[in-house]
Amino acid sequence: MARLVLKFGGTSVADPERIRNAAERVAREADAGHEVAVVVSAMSGVTNDLVRQVAAISPLYDAAEHDAVVASGEQVTSGLMALTLQQLGVPARSFQGWQLPIRTDGTHGRARIRQVESGALRSVAAAGQVAVVAGFQGLSPDGRVTTLGRGGSDTTAVALAAALEADRCDIYTDVDGVYTCDPRIVPRARKIDRVAFEEMLELSSQGARVLQTRSVAMAMRRGVRLQVLSSFEDAPGTLIVGEEEIVEEQVVTGVAVSREDAKVTLTGVEDRPGVAAAIFGPLADAEINVDMIVQNVADGGAHTDITFTVPKTDLDRATALLREAALAFDSLKPDPNVAKVSVVGIGMRSHAGVAQRMFATLAARGINIEVISTSEIKISVLIAEEYAELAARALHTAYGLDGDD
Amino acid sequence: MARLVLKFGGTSVADPERIRNAAERVAREADAGHEVAVVVSAMSGVTNDLVRQVAAISPLYDAAEHDAVVASGEQVTSGLMALTLQQLGVPARSFQGWQLPIRTDGTHGRARIRQVESGALRSVAAAGQVAVVAGFQGLSPDGRVTTLGRGGSDTTAVALAAALEADRCDIYTDVDGVYTCDPRIVPRARKIDRVAFEEMLELSSQGARVLQTRSVAMAMRRGVRLQVLSSFEDAPGTLIVGEEEIVEEQVVTGVAVSREDAKVTLTGVEDRPGVAAAIFGPLADAEINVDMIVQNVADGGAHTDITFTVPKTDLDRATALLREAALAFDSLKPDPNVAKVSVVGIGMRSHAGVAQRMFATLAARGINIEVISTSEIKISVLIAEEYAELAARALHTAYGLDGDD
């Protein structure tokens, strides 16, 4: 007998028929003798619709009320899922975030889970029932409903799995696993059988949208074995596990493409101590997340050019802040037409020449690299957006990731 | 400065524009210096839609899960209303039933309010904020969401007004007050300016659908002055108050028509002690509510005919139970084609001949009375359904209730 947390995303519970399909999977695991807890998202489209209703009242809405409204979607699905399980003969009951509770901080709209009280879940399991928990939501220290941000139900599932010391957390979604690259970009992308937490974390944060980045980080920290699999097919998905469980180590495991960042270039910035703080301080204060940064010395050392990336959605705000900042520069050039292409793999640690192959591959296609950033297991390059697909396909081939046609 | 509870029904918050219209009414009361709390229903149609989703899974659903799903409608409206008030410059925040909490018993689907904790409401009011409370819902003793049954938001509003010792509870709806009869039946029906709690209670329970009966009973018990008024017009509505506040006392205040009951006649029942228990015991055990009862001695005293009414929705169940009961009778005749017409007025206590006028008026139209039941301030007759409108109009005229054409 294993202890499992099964999470169903919005497309997997989009209508009564799909809820029933998901419930049948739960019933199968329960019938096999496993102890099961379920986490559900809102039905596909419901959250967007609720967010639209909130935003229509005012673009500057109160985030606490936003959360109270938007969390209702998962509440409905959890009740409907519990009822469907009962109908299939599986004893079940729903829980909203405040009922366990799932305690979070008070950052409405993107709250962080602090603690999952597992007492009620354990009692329900001991009574032979399946707990169906509304994902994406929690309870703030002052007793209000919080939401965890886009993809937050993944994090709910991982937090539950950690609190219950579950053997595995299965994330049911509309794709059948994690791919070496987005198949819409690289048709010869292959499903990955096993990927290490660290790799998945880089792939998620570099643009692969299968899992919320935060959920992967939590799974890594708490040692929760994850599986991503399709709720529409009967096939094993991708296991996301500790590095020690990875048998066949590849140099590069996957290629990620992100179009979410924009580039900002400041030319003729005075090159003196404190200038970086003058640029990035105001952005940090405004909670604008700066990702890649590169600095070039422009003329004899007295002035410098600085290029960095910010989320496209924050570009206007960032440029306005920089124009107001106590900062001398020649020009400020915003450019939203960029893409970030990354190669990720734990094998990089022990293999030389990985970066060189990336640069050579891109150079051979005439693709200019604007910014580079690296970590121990990742190399990212910023390029003109129009080359994104070409670059991804070329790198996918160059690192030997192509599957059969 | 007065302390007011304003309640907006489903049609009054049916879309963003109507929510804004309702919020403007709240803002006007707040701007006038009143201390205001708001109760909202789900947007018109939402609750029915949620109930349909639940019933589609199974007709024999778990009432606790039904409540968890269905209560989401009010949750959404309360958040949207708080946001709209904020947008109008009125500080506001939403509360769900569990957040105050509104404590109820555990009878899911038609829970009764036991206690409203008013501490949070008082703090919010002291901080100059408007509390927007989700109607229709509460928290059971074991921490689950309950709902209060159809029209339950009226009861939420009255319970809040009682807990806050409010000066008045205004029920905003799609009609502009309580009428002497349903204007769709009696075109010359008039709006009543003031009606006593007892009268409103009889009118509600005899078929006038303006207020949930339970909310009127609670208002009477706790002395909460109610006003029913339109959210689409700027006019005073109907005040529902203690008898001592009624200035012009009429013999009959209103005429109510109900088509919700069916008649059951048992003929040739052995007339012996315990026979009533043999008939009504099984119905009571099955929670079937018997309203009117009449017994006629049929032959020389050994046998009797018994006629009574049950809700139409329970008719099939009631006849099945009676056929299974340990009971000898000649025939069992169910008849759903009946209507109950009632005249109500506290003036009846001090005026003779009210019943006689009713019987004479109906006799003059050739309408046969099948069953009669009376209380101190009400006379109800059961008649063939096809005469319902004719009877109501004739009685409305006979008791001098007709307004100008």
PDB file of N, CA and C in Angstrom, chain B residues 152-211:
ATOM      1  N   GLY B 152     -32.723  31.898   2.142  1.00  0.00           N
ATOM      2  CA  GLY B 152     -31.969  31.930   3.390  1.00  0.00           C
ATOM      3  C   GLY B 152     -31.219  33.228   3.642  1.00  0.00           C
ATOM      4  N   SER B 153     -30.916  33.970   2.572  1.00  0.00           N
ATOM      5  CA  SER B 153     -30.203  35.234   2.771  1.00  0.00           C
ATOM      6  C   SER B 153     -31.058  36.234   3.547  1.00  0.00           C
ATOM      7  N   ASP B 154     -32.388  36.150   3.411  1.00  0.00           N
ATOM      8  CA  ASP B 154     -33.263  36.997   4.237  1.00  0.00           C
ATOM      9  C   ASP B 154     -33.004  36.712   5.713  1.00  0.00           C
ATOM     10  N   THR B 155     -32.901  35.440   6.037  1.00  0.00           N
ATOM     11  CA  THR B 155     -32.682  35.054   7.433  1.00  0.00           C
ATOM     12  C   THR B 155     -31.306  35.500   7.904  1.00  0.00           C
ATOM     13  N   THR B 156     -30.297  35.372   7.036  1.00  0.00           N
ATOM     14  CA  THR B 156     -28.971  35.890   7.390  1.00  0.00           C
ATOM     15  C   THR B 156     -29.064  37.363   7.765  1.00  0.00           C
ATOM     16  N   ALA B 157     -29.787  38.128   6.943  1.00  0.00           N
ATOM     17  CA  ALA B 157     -29.888  39.576   7.174  1.00  0.00           C
ATOM     18  C   ALA B 157     -30.566  39.860   8.507  1.00  0.00           C
ATOM     19  N   VAL B 158     -31.647  39.150   8.789  1.00  0.00           N
ATOM     20  CA  VAL B 158     -32.368  39.387  10.044  1.00  0.00           C
ATOM     21  C   VAL B 158     -31.501  38.977  11.238  1.00  0.00           C
ATOM     22  N   ALA B 159     -30.796  37.856  11.098  1.00  0.00           N
ATOM     23  CA  ALA B 159     -29.940  37.396  12.199  1.00  0.00           C
ATOM     24  C   ALA B 159     -28.824  38.407  12.474  1.00  0.00           C
ATOM     25  N   LEU B 160     -28.253  38.966  11.398  1.00  0.00           N
ATOM     26  CA  LEU B 160     -27.232  39.990  11.562  1.00  0.00           C
ATOM     27  C   LEU B 160     -27.815  41.227  12.237  1.00  0.00           C
ATOM     28  N   ALA B 161     -28.990  41.651  11.786  1.00  0.00           N
ATOM     29  CA  ALA B 161     -29.625  42.844  12.350  1.00  0.00           C
ATOM     30  C   ALA B 161     -29.892  42.633  13.840  1.00  0.00           C
ATOM     31  N   ALA B 162     -30.322  41.414  14.192  1.00  0.00           N
ATOM     32  CA  ALA B 162     -30.577  41.124  15.608  1.00  0.00           C
ATOM     33  C   ALA B 162     -29.274  41.163  16.394  1.00  0.00           C
ATOM     34  N   ALA B 163     -28.230  40.529  15.864  1.00  0.00           N
ATOM     35  CA  ALA B 163     -26.955  40.464  16.576  1.00  0.00           C
ATOM     36  C   ALA B 163     -26.351  41.856  16.743  1.00  0.00           C
ATOM     37  N   LEU B 164     -26.560  42.709  15.745  1.00  0.00           N
ATOM     38  CA  LEU B 164     -25.998  44.063  15.792  1.00  0.00           C
ATOM     39  C   LEU B 164     -26.949  45.052  16.453  1.00  0.00           C
ATOM     40  N   GLU B 165     -28.103  44.574  16.872  1.00  0.00           N
ATOM     41  CA  GLU B 165     -29.141  45.469  17.398  1.00  0.00           C
ATOM     42  C   GLU B 165     -29.378  46.625  16.437  1.00  0.00           C
ATOM     43  N   ALA B 166     -29.575  46.287  15.168  1.00  0.00           N
ATOM     44  CA  ALA B 166     -29.738  47.309  14.135  1.00  0.00           C
ATOM     45  C   ALA B 166     -31.095  47.991  14.258  1.00  0.00           C
ATOM     46  N   ASP B 167     -31.159  49.227  13.799  1.00  0.00           N
ATOM     47  CA  ASP B 167     -32.420  49.961  13.852  1.00  0.00           C
ATOM     48  C   ASP B 167     -33.399  49.451  12.805  1.00  0.00           C
ATOM     49  N   ARG B 168     -32.863  48.923  11.702  1.00  0.00           N
ATOM     50  CA  ARG B 168     -33.760  48.409  10.663  1.00  0.00           C
ATOM     51  C   ARG B 168     -32.982  47.473   9.754  1.00  0.00           C
ATOM     52  N   CYS B 169     -33.702  46.541   9.164  1.00  0.00           N
ATOM     53  CA  CYS B 169     -33.132  45.622   8.189  1.00  0.00           C
ATOM     54  C   CYS B 169     -33.887  45.817   6.882  1.00  0.00           C
ATOM     55  N   ASP B 170     -33.211  46.356   5.882  1.00  0.00           N
ATOM     56  CA  ASP B 170     -33.856  46.640   4.593  1.00  0.00           C
ATOM     57  C   ASP B 170     -33.605  45.505   3.616  1.00  0.00           C
ATOM     58  N   ILE B 171     -34.689  44.903   3.146  1.00  0.00           N
ATOM     59  CA  ILE B 171     -34.586  43.792   2.200  1.00  0.00           C
ATOM     60  C   ILE B 171     -34.859  44.339   0.803  1.00  0.00           C
ATOM     61  N   TYR B 172     -33.779  44.531   0.021  1.00  0.00           N
ATOM     62  CA  TYR B 172     -33.941  45.033  -1.346  1.00  0.00           C
ATOM     63  C   TYR B 172     -34.223  43.865  -2.283  1.00  0.00           C
ATOM     64  N   THR B 173     -35.272  44.022  -3.090  1.00  0.00           N
ATOM     65  CA  THR B 173     -35.675  42.918  -3.951  1.00  0.00           C
ATOM     66  C   THR B 173     -36.196  43.480  -5.279  1.00  0.00           C
ATOM     67  N   ASP B 174     -36.865  42.620  -6.076  1.00  0.00           N
ATOM     68  CA  ASP B 174     -37.335  43.098  -7.375  1.00  0.00           C
ATOM     69  C   ASP B 174     -38.791  43.536  -7.334  1.00  0.00           C
ATOM     70  N   VAL B 175     -39.415  43.538  -6.163  1.00  0.00           N
ATOM     71  CA  VAL B 175     -40.746  44.133  -6.029  1.00  0.00           C
ATOM     72  C   VAL B 175     -40.621  45.281  -5.025  1.00  0.00           C
ATOM     73  N   ASP B 176     -41.589  46.204  -5.081  1.00  0.00           N
ATOM     74  CA  ASP B 176     -41.407  47.408  -4.264  1.00  0.00           C
ATOM     75  C   ASP B 176     -42.082  47.317  -2.907  1.00  0.00           C
ATOM     76  N   GLY B 177     -42.506  46.119  -2.516  1.00  0.00           N
ATOM     77  CA  GLY B 177     -43.083  45.977  -1.190  1.00  0.00           C
ATOM     78  C   GLY B 177     -43.979  44.759  -1.126  1.00  0.00           C
ATOM     79  N   VAL B 178     -44.693  44.671  -0.017  1.00  0.00           N
ATOM     80  CA  VAL B 178     -45.653  43.578   0.174  1.00  0.00           C
ATOM     81  C   VAL B 178     -47.012  44.084  -0.306  1.00  0.00           C
ATOM     82  N   TYR B 179     -47.701  43.261  -1.073  1.00  0.00           N
ATOM     83  CA  TYR B 179     -48.989  43.660  -1.645  1.00  0.00           C
ATOM     84  C   TYR B 179     -50.144  42.950  -0.945  1.00  0.00           C
ATOM     85  N   THR B 180     -51.322  43.562  -1.107  1.00  0.00           N
ATOM     86  CA  THR B 180     -52.528  42.957  -0.516  1.00  0.00           C
ATOM     87  C   THR B 180     -52.818  41.599  -1.146  1.00  0.00           C
ATOM     88  N   CYS B 181     -52.329  41.390  -2.360  1.00  0.00           N
ATOM     89  CA  CYS B 181     -52.358  40.066  -2.977  1.00  0.00           C
ATOM     90  C   CYS B 181     -51.345  40.102  -4.120  1.00  0.00           C
ATOM     91  N   ASP B 182     -51.001  38.964  -4.668  1.00  0.00           N
ATOM     92  CA  ASP B 182     -50.086  38.914  -5.805  1.00  0.00           C
ATOM     93  C   ASP B 182     -50.699  39.698  -6.974  1.00  0.00           C
ATOM     94  N   PRO B 183     -50.083  40.792  -7.424  1.00  0.00           N
ATOM     95  CA  PRO B 183     -50.679  41.621  -8.485  1.00  0.00           C
ATOM     96  C   PRO B 183     -50.864  40.870  -9.802  1.00  0.00           C
ATOM     97  N   ARG B 184     -50.156  39.760  -9.987  1.00  0.00           N
ATOM     98  CA  ARG B 184     -50.378  38.976 -11.208  1.00  0.00           C
ATOM     99  C   ARG B 184     -51.724  38.263 -11.142  1.00  0.00           C
ATOM    100  N   ILE B 185     -52.233  38.065  -9.924  1.00  0.00           N
ATOM    101  CA  ILE B 185     -53.534  37.413  -9.754  1.00  0.00           C
ATOM    102  C   ILE B 185     -54.624  38.478  -9.608  1.00  0.00           C
ATOM    103  N   VAL B 186     -54.339  39.476  -8.782  1.00  0.00           N
ATOM    104  CA  VAL B 186     -55.324  40.538  -8.529  1.00  0.00           C
ATOM    105  C   VAL B 186     -54.723  41.865  -9.000  1.00  0.00           C
ATOM    106  N   PRO B 187     -55.093  42.319 -10.205  1.00  0.00           N
ATOM    107  CA  PRO B 187     -54.490  43.541 -10.750  1.00  0.00           C
ATOM    108  C   PRO B 187     -54.723  44.763  -9.867  1.00  0.00           C
ATOM    109  N   ARG B 188     -55.793  44.767  -9.078  1.00  0.00           N
ATOM    110  CA  ARG B 188     -56.060  45.943  -8.257  1.00  0.00           C
ATOM    111  C   ARG B 188     -55.433  45.819  -6.866  1.00  0.00           C
ATOM    112  N   ALA B 189     -54.505  44.889  -6.694  1.00  0.00           N
ATOM    113  CA  ALA B 189     -53.798  44.768  -5.419  1.00  0.00           C
ATOM    114  C   ALA B 189     -53.010  46.048  -5.143  1.00  0.00           C
ATOM    115  N   ARG B 190     -52.893  46.408  -3.874  1.00  0.00           N
ATOM    116  CA  ARG B 190     -52.185  47.630  -3.475  1.00  0.00           C
ATOM    117  C   ARG B 190     -50.973  47.280  -2.636  1.00  0.00           C
ATOM    118  N   LYS B 191     -49.962  48.134  -2.688  1.00  0.00           N
ATOM    119  CA  LYS B 191     -48.822  47.959  -1.795  1.00  0.00           C
ATOM    120  C   LYS B 191     -49.261  48.303  -0.365  1.00  0.00           C
ATOM    121  N   ILE B 192     -48.836  47.527   0.595  1.00  0.00           N
ATOM    122  CA  ILE B 192     -49.169  47.776   1.997  1.00  0.00           C
ATOM    123  C   ILE B 192     -48.033  48.617   2.596  1.00  0.00           C
ATOM    124  N   ASP B 193     -48.368  49.701   3.287  1.00  0.00           N
ATOM    125  CA  ASP B 193     -47.322  50.533   3.896  1.00  0.00           C
ATOM    126  C   ASP B 193     -46.711  49.865   5.129  1.00  0.00           C
ATOM    127  N   ARG B 194     -47.593  49.332   5.969  1.00  0.00           N
ATOM    128  CA  ARG B 194     -47.124  48.674   7.194  1.00  0.00           C
ATOM    129  C   ARG B 194     -47.888  47.384   7.406  1.00  0.00           C
ATOM    130  N   VAL B 195     -47.186  46.374   7.818  1.00  0.00           N
ATOM    131  CA  VAL B 195     -47.827  45.099   8.112  1.00  0.00           C
ATOM    132  C   VAL B 195     -47.199  44.570   9.403  1.00  0.00           C
ATOM    133  N   ALA B 196     -48.010  43.936  10.212  1.00  0.00           N
ATOM    134  CA  ALA B 196     -47.504  43.412  11.489  1.00  0.00           C
ATOM    135  C   ALA B 196     -46.747  42.102  11.242  1.00  0.00           C
ATOM    136  N   PHE B 197     -45.777  41.824  12.092  1.00  0.00           N
ATOM    137  CA  PHE B 197     -44.997  40.582  11.974  1.00  0.00           C
ATOM    138  C   PHE B 197     -45.903  39.362  11.815  1.00  0.00           C
ATOM    139  N   GLU B 198     -46.922  39.283  12.689  1.00  0.00           N
ATOM    140  CA  GLU B 198     -47.794  38.107  12.689  1.00  0.00           C
ATOM    141  C   GLU B 198     -48.491  37.948  11.344  1.00  0.00           C
ATOM    142  N   GLU B 199     -48.939  39.091  10.793  1.00  0.00           N
ATOM    143  CA  GLU B 199     -49.620  39.053   9.493  1.00  0.00           C
ATOM    144  C   GLU B 199     -48.649  38.610   8.401  1.00  0.00           C
ATOM    145  N   MET B 200     -47.454  39.167   8.429  1.00  0.00           N
ATOM    146  CA  MET B 200     -46.468  38.829   7.403  1.00  0.00           C
ATOM    147  C   MET B 200     -46.107  37.348   7.490  1.00  0.00           C
ATOM    148  N   LEU B 201     -46.018  36.863   8.716  1.00  0.00           N
ATOM    149  CA  LEU B 201     -45.703  35.452   8.919  1.00  0.00           C
ATOM    150  C   LEU B 201     -46.773  34.577   8.274  1.00  0.00           C
ATOM    151  N   GLU B 202     -48.059  34.928   8.504  1.00  0.00           N
ATOM    152  CA  GLU B 202     -49.142  34.149   7.901  1.00  0.00           C
ATOM    153  C   GLU B 202     -49.123  34.304   6.380  1.00  0.00           C
ATOM    154  N   LEU B 203     -48.932  35.529   5.896  1.00  0.00           N
ATOM    155  CA  LEU B 203     -48.914  35.748   4.441  1.00  0.00           C
ATOM    156  C   LEU B 203     -47.781  34.946   3.808  1.00  0.00           C
ATOM    157  N   SER B 204     -46.587  34.968   4.434  1.00  0.00           N
ATOM    158  CA  SER B 204     -45.440  34.227   3.887  1.00  0.00           C
ATOM    159  C   SER B 204     -45.725  32.740   3.870  1.00  0.00           C
ATOM    160  N   SER B 205     -46.218  32.236   4.985  1.00  0.00           N
ATOM    161  CA  SER B 205     -46.378  30.785   5.037  1.00  0.00           C
ATOM    162  C   SER B 205     -47.594  30.340   4.237  1.00  0.00           C
ATOM    163  N   GLN B 206     -48.498  31.264   3.896  1.00  0.00           N
ATOM    164  CA  GLN B 206     -49.651  30.899   3.078  1.00  0.00           C
ATOM    165  C   GLN B 206     -49.416  31.167   1.597  1.00  0.00           C
ATOM    166  N   GLY B 207     -48.208  31.525   1.204  1.00  0.00           N
ATOM    167  CA  GLY B 207     -47.951  31.599  -0.232  1.00  0.00           C
ATOM    168  C   GLY B 207     -47.361  32.895  -0.752  1.00  0.00           C
ATOM    169  N   ALA B 208     -47.383  33.984   0.026  1.00  0.00           N
ATOM    170  CA  ALA B 208     -46.749  35.211  -0.457  1.00  0.00           C
ATOM    171  C   ALA B 208     -45.243  34.996  -0.395  1.00  0.00           C
ATOM    172  N   ARG B 209     -44.541  35.186  -1.537  1.00  0.00           N
ATOM    173  CA  ARG B 209     -43.156  34.741  -1.620  1.00  0.00           C
ATOM    174  C   ARG B 209     -42.146  35.865  -1.432  1.00  0.00           C
ATOM    175  N   VAL B 210     -42.562  36.975  -0.856  1.00  0.00           N
ATOM    176  CA  VAL B 210     -41.640  38.106  -0.756  1.00  0.00           C
ATOM    177  C   VAL B 210     -40.491  37.814   0.202  1.00  0.00           C
ATOM    178  N   LEU B 211     -40.783  37.179   1.320  1.00  0.00           N
ATOM    179  CA  LEU B 211     -39.757  36.917   2.340  1.00  0.00           C
ATOM    180  C   LEU B 211     -39.792  35.452   2.741  1.00  0.00           C
TER     181      LEU B 211
END
